[in-house]
CSV table of C-alpha atoms (C1' of nucleotides) in Angstrom, one decimal:
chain,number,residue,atom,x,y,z
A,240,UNK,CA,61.1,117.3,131.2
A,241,UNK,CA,58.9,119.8,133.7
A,242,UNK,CA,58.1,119.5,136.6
A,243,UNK,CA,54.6,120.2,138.2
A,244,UNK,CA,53.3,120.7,141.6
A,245,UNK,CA,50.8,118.4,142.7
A,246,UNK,CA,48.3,118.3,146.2
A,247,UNK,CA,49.7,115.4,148.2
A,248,UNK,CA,46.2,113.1,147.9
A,249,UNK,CA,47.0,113.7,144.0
A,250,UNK,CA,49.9,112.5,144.1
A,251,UNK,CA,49.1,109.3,146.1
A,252,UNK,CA,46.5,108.4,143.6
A,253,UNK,CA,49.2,108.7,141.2
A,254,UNK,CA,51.6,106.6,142.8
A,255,UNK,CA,48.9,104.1,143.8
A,256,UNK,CA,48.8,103.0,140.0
A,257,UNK,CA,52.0,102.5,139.8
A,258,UNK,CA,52.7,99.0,137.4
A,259,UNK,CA,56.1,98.3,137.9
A,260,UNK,CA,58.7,99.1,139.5
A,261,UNK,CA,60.6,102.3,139.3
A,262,UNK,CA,57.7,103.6,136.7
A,263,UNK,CA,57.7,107.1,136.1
A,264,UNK,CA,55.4,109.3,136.7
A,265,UNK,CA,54.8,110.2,132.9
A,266,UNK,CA,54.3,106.7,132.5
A,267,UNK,CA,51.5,106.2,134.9
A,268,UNK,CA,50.0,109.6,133.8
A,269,UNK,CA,49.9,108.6,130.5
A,270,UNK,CA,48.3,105.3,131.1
A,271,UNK,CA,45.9,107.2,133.3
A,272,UNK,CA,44.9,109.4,130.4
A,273,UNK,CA,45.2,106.8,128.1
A,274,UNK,CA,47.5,108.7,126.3
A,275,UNK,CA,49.8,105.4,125.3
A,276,UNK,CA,52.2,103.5,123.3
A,277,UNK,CA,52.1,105.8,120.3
A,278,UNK,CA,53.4,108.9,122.0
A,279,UNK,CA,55.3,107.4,123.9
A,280,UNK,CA,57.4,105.8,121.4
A,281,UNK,CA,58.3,109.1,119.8
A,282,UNK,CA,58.9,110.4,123.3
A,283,UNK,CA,61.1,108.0,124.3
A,284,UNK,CA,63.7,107.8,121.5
A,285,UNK,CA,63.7,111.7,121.5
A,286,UNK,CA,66.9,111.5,123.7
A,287,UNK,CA,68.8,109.5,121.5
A,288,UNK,CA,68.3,110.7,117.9
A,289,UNK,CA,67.6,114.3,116.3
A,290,UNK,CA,64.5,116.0,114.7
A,291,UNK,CA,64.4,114.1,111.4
A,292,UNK,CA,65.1,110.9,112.6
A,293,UNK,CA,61.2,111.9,114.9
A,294,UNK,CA,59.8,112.6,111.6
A,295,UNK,CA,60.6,109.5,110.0
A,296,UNK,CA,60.1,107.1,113.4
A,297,UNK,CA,56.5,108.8,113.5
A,298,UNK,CA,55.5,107.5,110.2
A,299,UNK,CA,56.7,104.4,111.0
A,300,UNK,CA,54.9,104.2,114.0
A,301,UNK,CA,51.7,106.3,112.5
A,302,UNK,CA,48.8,104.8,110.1
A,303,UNK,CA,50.7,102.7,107.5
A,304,UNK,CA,47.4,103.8,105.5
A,305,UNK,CA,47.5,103.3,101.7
A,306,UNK,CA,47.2,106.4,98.8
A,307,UNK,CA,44.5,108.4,100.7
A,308,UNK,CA,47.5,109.9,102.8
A,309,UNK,CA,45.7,113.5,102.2
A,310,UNK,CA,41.9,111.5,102.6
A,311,UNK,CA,42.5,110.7,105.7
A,312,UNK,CA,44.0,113.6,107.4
A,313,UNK,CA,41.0,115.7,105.9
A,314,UNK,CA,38.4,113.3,107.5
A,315,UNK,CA,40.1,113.5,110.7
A,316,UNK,CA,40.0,116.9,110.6
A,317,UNK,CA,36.2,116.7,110.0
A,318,UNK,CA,35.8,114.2,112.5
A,319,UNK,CA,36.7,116.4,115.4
A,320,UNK,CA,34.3,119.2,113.9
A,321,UNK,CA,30.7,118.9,115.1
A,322,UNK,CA,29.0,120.7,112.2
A,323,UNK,CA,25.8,121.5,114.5
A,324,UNK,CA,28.3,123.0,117.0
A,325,UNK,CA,29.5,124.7,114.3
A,326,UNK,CA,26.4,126.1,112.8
A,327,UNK,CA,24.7,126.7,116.7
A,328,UNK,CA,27.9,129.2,117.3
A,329,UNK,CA,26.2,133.3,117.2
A,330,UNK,CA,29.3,134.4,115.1
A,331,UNK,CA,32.0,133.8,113.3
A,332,UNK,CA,34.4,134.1,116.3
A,333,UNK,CA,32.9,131.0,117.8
A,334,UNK,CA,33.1,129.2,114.6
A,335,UNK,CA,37.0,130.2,114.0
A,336,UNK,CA,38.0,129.1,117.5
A,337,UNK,CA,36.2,125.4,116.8
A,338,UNK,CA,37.9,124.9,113.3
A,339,UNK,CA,41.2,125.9,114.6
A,340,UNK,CA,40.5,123.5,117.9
A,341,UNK,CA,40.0,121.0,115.6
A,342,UNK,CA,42.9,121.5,113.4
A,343,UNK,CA,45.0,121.1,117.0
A,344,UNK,CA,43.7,117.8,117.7
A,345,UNK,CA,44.7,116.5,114.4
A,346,UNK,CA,48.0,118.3,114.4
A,347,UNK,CA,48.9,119.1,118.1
A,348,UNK,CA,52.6,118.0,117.2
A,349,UNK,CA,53.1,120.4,114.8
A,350,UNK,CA,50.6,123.0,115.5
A,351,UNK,CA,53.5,125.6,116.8
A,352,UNK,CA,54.0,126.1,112.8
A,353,UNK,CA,51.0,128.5,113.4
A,354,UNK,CA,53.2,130.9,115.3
A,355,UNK,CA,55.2,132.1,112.5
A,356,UNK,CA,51.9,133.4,110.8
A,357,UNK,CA,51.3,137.1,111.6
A,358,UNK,CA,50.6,139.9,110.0
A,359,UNK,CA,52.6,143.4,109.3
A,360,UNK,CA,53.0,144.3,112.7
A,361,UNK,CA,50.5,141.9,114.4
A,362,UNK,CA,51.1,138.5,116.0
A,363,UNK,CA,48.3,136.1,115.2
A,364,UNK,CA,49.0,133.6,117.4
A,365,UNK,CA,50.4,132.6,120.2
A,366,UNK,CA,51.2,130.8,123.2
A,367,UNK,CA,49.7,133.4,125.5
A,368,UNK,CA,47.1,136.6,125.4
A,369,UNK,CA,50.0,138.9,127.0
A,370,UNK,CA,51.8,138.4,123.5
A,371,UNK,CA,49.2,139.0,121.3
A,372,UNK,CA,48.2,141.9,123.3
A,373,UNK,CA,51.4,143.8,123.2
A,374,UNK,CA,51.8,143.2,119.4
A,375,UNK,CA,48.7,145.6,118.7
A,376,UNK,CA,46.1,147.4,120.2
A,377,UNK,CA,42.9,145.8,121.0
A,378,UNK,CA,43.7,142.6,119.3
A,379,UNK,CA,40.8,140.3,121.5
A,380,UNK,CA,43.2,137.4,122.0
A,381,UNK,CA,40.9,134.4,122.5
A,382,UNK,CA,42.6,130.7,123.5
A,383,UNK,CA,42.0,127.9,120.8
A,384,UNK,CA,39.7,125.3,122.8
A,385,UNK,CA,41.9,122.6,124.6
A,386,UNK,CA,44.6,123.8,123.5
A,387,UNK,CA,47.6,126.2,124.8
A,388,UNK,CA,47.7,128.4,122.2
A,389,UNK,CA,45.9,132.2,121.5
A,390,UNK,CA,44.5,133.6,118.5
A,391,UNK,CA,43.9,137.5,117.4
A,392,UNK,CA,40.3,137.9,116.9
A,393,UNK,CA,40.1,141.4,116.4
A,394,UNK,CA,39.8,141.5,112.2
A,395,UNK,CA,37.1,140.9,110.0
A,396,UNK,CA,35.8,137.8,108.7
A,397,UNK,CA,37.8,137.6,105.5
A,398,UNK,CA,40.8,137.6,107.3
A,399,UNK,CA,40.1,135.1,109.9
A,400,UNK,CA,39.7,133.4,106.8
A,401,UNK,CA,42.8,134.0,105.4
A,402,UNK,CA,44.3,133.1,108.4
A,403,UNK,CA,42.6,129.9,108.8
A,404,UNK,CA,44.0,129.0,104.9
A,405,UNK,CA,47.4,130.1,106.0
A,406,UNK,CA,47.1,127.6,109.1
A,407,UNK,CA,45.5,124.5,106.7
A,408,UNK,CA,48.9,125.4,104.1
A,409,UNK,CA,50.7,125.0,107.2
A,410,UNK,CA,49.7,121.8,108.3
A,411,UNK,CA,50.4,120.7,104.6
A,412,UNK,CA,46.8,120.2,103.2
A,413,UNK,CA,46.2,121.1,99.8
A,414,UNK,CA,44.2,123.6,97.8
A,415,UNK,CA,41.1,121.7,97.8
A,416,UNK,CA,41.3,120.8,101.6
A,417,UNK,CA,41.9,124.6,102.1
A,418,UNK,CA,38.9,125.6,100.3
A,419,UNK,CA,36.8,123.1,102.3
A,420,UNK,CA,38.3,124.0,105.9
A,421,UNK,CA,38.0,128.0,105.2
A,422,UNK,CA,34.5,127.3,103.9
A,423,UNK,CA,33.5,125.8,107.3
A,424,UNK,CA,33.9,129.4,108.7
B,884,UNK,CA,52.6,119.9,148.0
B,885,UNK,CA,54.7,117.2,145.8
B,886,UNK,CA,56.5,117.9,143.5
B,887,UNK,CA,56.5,115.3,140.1
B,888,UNK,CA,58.4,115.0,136.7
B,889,UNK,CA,56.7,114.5,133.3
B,890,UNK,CA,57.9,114.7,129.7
B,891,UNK,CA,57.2,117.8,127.7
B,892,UNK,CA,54.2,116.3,125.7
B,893,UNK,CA,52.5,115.0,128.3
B,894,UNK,CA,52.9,118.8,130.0
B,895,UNK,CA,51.0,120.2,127.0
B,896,UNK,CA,48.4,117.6,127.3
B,897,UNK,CA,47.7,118.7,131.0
B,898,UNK,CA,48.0,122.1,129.6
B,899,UNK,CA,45.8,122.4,127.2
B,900,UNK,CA,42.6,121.9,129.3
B,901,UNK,CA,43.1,124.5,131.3
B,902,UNK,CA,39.8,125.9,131.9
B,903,UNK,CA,40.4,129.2,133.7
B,904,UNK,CA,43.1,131.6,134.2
B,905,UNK,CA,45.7,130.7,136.4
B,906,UNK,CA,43.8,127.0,137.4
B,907,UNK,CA,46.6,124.6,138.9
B,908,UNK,CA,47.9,121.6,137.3
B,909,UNK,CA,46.2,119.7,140.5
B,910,UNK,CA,42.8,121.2,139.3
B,911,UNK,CA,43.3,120.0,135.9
B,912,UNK,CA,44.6,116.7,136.8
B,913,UNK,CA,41.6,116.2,139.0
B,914,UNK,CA,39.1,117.2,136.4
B,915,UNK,CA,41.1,115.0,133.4
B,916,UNK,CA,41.2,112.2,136.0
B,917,UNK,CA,37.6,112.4,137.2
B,918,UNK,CA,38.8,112.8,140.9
B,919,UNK,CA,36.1,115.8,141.0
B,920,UNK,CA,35.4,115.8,144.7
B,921,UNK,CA,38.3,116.6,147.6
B,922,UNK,CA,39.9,119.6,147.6
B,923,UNK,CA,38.2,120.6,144.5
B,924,UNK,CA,34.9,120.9,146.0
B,925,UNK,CA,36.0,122.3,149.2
B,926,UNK,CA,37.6,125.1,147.1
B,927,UNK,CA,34.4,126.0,145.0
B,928,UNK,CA,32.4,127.3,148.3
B,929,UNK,CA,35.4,128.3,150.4
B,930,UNK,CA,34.8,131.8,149.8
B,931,UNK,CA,31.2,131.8,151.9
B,932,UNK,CA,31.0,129.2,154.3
B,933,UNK,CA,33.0,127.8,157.0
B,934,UNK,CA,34.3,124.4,157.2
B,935,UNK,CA,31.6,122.6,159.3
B,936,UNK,CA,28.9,123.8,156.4
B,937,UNK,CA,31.3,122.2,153.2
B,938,UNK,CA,31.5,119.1,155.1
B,939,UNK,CA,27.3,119.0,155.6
B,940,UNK,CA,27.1,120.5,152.0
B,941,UNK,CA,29.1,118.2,150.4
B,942,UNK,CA,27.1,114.7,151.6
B,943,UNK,CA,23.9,116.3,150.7
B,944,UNK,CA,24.6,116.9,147.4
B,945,UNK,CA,26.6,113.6,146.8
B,946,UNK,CA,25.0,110.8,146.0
B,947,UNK,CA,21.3,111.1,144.2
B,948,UNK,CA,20.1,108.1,146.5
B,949,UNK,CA,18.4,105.1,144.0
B,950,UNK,CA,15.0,105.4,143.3
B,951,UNK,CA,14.5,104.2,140.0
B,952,UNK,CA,11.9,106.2,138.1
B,953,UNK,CA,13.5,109.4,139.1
B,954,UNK,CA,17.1,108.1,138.3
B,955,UNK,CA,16.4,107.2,135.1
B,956,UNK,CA,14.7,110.4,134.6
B,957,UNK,CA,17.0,112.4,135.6
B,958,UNK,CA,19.6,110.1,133.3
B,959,UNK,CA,17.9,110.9,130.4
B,960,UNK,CA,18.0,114.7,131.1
B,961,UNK,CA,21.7,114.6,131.4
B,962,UNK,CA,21.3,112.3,128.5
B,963,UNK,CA,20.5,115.1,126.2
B,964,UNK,CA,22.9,117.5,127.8
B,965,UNK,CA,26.4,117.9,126.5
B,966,UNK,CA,28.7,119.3,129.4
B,967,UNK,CA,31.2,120.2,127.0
B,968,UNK,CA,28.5,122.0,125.1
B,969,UNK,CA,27.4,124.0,128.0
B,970,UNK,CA,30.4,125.0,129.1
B,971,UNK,CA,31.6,126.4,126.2
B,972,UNK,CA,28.3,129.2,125.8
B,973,UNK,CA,29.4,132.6,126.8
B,974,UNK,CA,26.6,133.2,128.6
B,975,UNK,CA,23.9,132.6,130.6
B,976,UNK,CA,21.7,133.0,127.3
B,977,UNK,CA,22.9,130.1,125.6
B,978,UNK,CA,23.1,127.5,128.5
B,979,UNK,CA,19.8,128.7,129.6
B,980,UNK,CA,19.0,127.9,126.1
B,981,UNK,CA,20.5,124.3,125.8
B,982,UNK,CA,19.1,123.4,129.0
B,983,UNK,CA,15.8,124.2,128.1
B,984,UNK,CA,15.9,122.4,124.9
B,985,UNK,CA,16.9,119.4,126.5
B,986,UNK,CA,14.4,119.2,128.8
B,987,UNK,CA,12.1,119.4,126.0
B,988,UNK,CA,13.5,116.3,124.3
B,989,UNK,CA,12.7,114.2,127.4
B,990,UNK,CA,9.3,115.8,127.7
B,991,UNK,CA,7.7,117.1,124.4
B,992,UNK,CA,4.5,115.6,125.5
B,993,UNK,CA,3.5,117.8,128.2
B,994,UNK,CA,6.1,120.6,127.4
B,995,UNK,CA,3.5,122.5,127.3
B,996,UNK,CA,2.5,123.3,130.4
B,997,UNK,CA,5.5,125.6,130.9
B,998,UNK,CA,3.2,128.2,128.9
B,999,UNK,CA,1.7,128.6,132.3
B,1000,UNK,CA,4.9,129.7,133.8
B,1001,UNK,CA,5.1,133.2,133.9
B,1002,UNK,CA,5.6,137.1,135.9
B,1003,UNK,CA,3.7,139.5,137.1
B,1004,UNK,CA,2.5,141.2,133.4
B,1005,UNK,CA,5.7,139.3,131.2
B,1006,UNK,CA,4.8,135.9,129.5
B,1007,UNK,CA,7.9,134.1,130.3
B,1008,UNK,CA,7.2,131.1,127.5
B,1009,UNK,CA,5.1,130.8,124.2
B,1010,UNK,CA,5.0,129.3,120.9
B,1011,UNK,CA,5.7,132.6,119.3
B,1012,UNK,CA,8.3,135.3,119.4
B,1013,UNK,CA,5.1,137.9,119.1
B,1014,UNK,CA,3.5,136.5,122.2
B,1015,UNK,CA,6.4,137.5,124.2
B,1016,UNK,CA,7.3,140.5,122.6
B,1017,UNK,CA,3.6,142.1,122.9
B,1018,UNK,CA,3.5,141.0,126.6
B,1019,UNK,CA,6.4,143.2,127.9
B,1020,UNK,CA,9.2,145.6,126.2
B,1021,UNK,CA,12.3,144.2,125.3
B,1022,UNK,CA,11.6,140.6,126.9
B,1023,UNK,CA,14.1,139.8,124.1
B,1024,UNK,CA,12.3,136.1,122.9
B,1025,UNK,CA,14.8,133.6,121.8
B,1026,UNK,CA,13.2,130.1,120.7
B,1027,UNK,CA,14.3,127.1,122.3
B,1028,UNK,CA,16.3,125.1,120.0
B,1029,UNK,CA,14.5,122.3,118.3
B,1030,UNK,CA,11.1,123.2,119.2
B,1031,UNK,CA,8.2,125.2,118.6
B,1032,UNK,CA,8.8,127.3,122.2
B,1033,UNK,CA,10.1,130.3,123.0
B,1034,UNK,CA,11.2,131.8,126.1
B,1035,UNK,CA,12.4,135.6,127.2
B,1036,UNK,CA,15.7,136.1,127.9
B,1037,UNK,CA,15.7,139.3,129.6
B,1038,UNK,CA,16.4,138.9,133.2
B,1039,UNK,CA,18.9,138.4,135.2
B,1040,UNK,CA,20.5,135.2,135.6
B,1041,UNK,CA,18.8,134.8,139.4
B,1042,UNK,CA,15.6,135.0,137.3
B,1043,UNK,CA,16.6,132.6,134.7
B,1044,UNK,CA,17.6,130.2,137.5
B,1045,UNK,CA,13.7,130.5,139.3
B,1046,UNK,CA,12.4,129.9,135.9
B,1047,UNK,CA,14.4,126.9,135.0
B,1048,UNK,CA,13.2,125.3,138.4
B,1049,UNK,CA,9.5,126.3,137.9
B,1050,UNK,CA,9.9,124.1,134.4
B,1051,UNK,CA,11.6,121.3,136.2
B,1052,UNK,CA,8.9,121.7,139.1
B,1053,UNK,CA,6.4,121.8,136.2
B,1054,UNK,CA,8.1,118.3,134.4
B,1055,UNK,CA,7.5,116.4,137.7
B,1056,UNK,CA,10.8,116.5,139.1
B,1057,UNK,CA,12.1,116.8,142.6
B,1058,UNK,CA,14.5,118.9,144.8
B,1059,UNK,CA,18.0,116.7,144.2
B,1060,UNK,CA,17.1,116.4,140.6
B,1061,UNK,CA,15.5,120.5,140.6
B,1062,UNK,CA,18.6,121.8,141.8
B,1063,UNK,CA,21.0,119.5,139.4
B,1064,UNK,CA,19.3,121.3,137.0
B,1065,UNK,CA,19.3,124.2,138.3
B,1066,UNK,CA,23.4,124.4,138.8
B,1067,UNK,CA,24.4,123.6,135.5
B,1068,UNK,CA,23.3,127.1,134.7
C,1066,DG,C1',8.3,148.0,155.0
C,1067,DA,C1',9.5,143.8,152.5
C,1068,DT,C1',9.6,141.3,148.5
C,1069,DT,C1',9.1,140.2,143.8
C,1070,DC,C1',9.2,141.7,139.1
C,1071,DG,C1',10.4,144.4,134.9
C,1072,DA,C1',13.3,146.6,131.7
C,1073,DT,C1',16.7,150.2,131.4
C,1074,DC,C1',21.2,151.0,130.5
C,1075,DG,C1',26.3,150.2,131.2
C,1076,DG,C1',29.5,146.9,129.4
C,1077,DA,C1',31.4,143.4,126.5
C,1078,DG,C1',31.8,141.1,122.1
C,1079,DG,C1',31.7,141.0,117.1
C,1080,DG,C1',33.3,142.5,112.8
C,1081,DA,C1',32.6,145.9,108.7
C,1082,DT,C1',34.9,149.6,107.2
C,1083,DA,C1',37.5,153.8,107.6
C,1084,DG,C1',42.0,154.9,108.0
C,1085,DT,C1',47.1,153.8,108.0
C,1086,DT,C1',51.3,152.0,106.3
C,1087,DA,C1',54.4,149.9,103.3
D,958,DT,C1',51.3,159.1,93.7
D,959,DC,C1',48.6,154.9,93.6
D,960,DT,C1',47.5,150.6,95.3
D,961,DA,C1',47.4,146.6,98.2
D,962,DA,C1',47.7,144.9,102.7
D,963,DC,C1',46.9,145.5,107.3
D,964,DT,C1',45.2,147.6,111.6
D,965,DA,C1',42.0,149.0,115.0
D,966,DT,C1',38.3,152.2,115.6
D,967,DC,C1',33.7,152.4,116.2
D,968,DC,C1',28.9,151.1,115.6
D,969,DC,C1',25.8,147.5,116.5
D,970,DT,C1',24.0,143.6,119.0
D,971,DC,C1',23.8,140.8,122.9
D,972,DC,C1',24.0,140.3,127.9
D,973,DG,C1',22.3,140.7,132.4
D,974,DA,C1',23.2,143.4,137.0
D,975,DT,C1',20.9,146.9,139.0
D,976,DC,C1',17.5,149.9,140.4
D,977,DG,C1',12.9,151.6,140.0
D,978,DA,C1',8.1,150.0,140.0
D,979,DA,C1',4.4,147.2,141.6
DNA sequence: GATTCGATCGGAGGGATAGTTA
DNA sequence: TCTAACTATCCCTCCGATCGAA
């Protein structure tokens, strides 16, 4: 739980949504945002059971999809990418930063994976610019697109696309996936 | 101030769409809640006018009052303009850019009557990159996306802004609508 | 003078490649 | 020592405020 500070007329829209009684704030937030039931299940048997009972409730609760288990994940992935966007960006910083937006949307629950890529002495990402700046000098830290974490962007372009394939392996796509994400940089 | 309690994932949601350094979670709130107005507003324009003047400023630019032909103008304008899109250019360059080439989906027809915009010696439009180049030195031509036009880039952004109105000027439009236009630079 | 306009030039961003380290 | 992996310098391009010209 965190807590957040909030301008009193804010806060009285919030309340004034209120569905039942003793809601949460969470709760009306999320309806707000239409953020719903699926999260919210996860969130709210969190308390009660550990990590890998999550895991398995999600995939209860997530797409009881047939085979294409690995089809559909790479479609979503390519839903969230405009390829005009793509191609309209003036280098391939823009690009990078769109691909690895996208990749957060799809995976924003286990996007933090990404932190444990880095290089020799380099982080490569983050959760803020301060700690990819004081892993090297002149690193160019850049936020991923509605999202809360930071890249490097200081390197060339073969490794942002190493680092891209390293983030894909990470989110458990497989070779051919990989070669189809990195090639979108 | 209030103070409110959320769940973890829900705090990452909020934020994730931060949109500058150091906004507030009320700022974000408001923008993923479309409470744009209040305190938001009065914040924006704080820095160089009093009270009294946000108050006046704020019901003038409120409400575009319902006259058909220009509403439905305008709509289509904003239509062709993704906010997302614009907000994400680095520069002035590439909004400048976008929202010419907009404007030149809702008006291909006469279009071309922005070849008569133009400065003292500099062409400011033209259907070539040559055109422009031979009329000044580094005018920098950059060709509106999508079309046969091309506009110079180098100026300030004040300048970009006058130009931009001339074009709207030029497509028929009036103030309210001129100066929407004008701001999303 | 006052104002508008042009384009130079300082500054930031991008990323290849020279240089460094393991 | 040689090589592979990694870093970050440095050159190039883009941007656009500023100041000189008209």
């Amino acid at each position: 739980m965190k807590n957040i500070e909030i301008d009193e007329e804010l806060y009285q829209h919030i309340v004034s949504h209120t569905q039942s009684i003793g809601e949460s704030a969470s709760s009306i937030l999320r309806r707000l945002l239409s953020l719903t039931n699926g999260e919210n299940v996860k969130k709210d048997v969190k308390i009660d059971i550990d990590k890998d009972d999550i895991e398995t409730k999600q995939y209860v609760v997530e797409e009881p999809q047939e085979n294409p288990a690995q089809k559909t994940k790479i479609e979503n992935v390519f839903n969230f990418i405009n390829k005009e966007e793509l191609s309209m960006q003036r280098g391939a910083v823009g690009r990078f930063l769109l691909i690895l937006a996208a990749i957060y949307r799809v995976h924003k629950q286990n996007f933090s994976a990404v932190n444990e890529i880095s290089g020799r002495d380099r982080l490569y990402f983050a959760n803020s610019a301060e700690e990819l700046s004081e892993s090297g000098s002149s690193t160019k830290p850049r936020q991923i697109p509605n999202s809360p974490f930071w890249v490097i962007t200081n390197s060339n372009t073969t490794r942002k696309k190493m680092m891209l394939t390293k983030v894909a392996v990470a989110m458990g796509y497989n070779e051919i996936e990989v070669e189809k994400i990195r090639e979108l940089l």
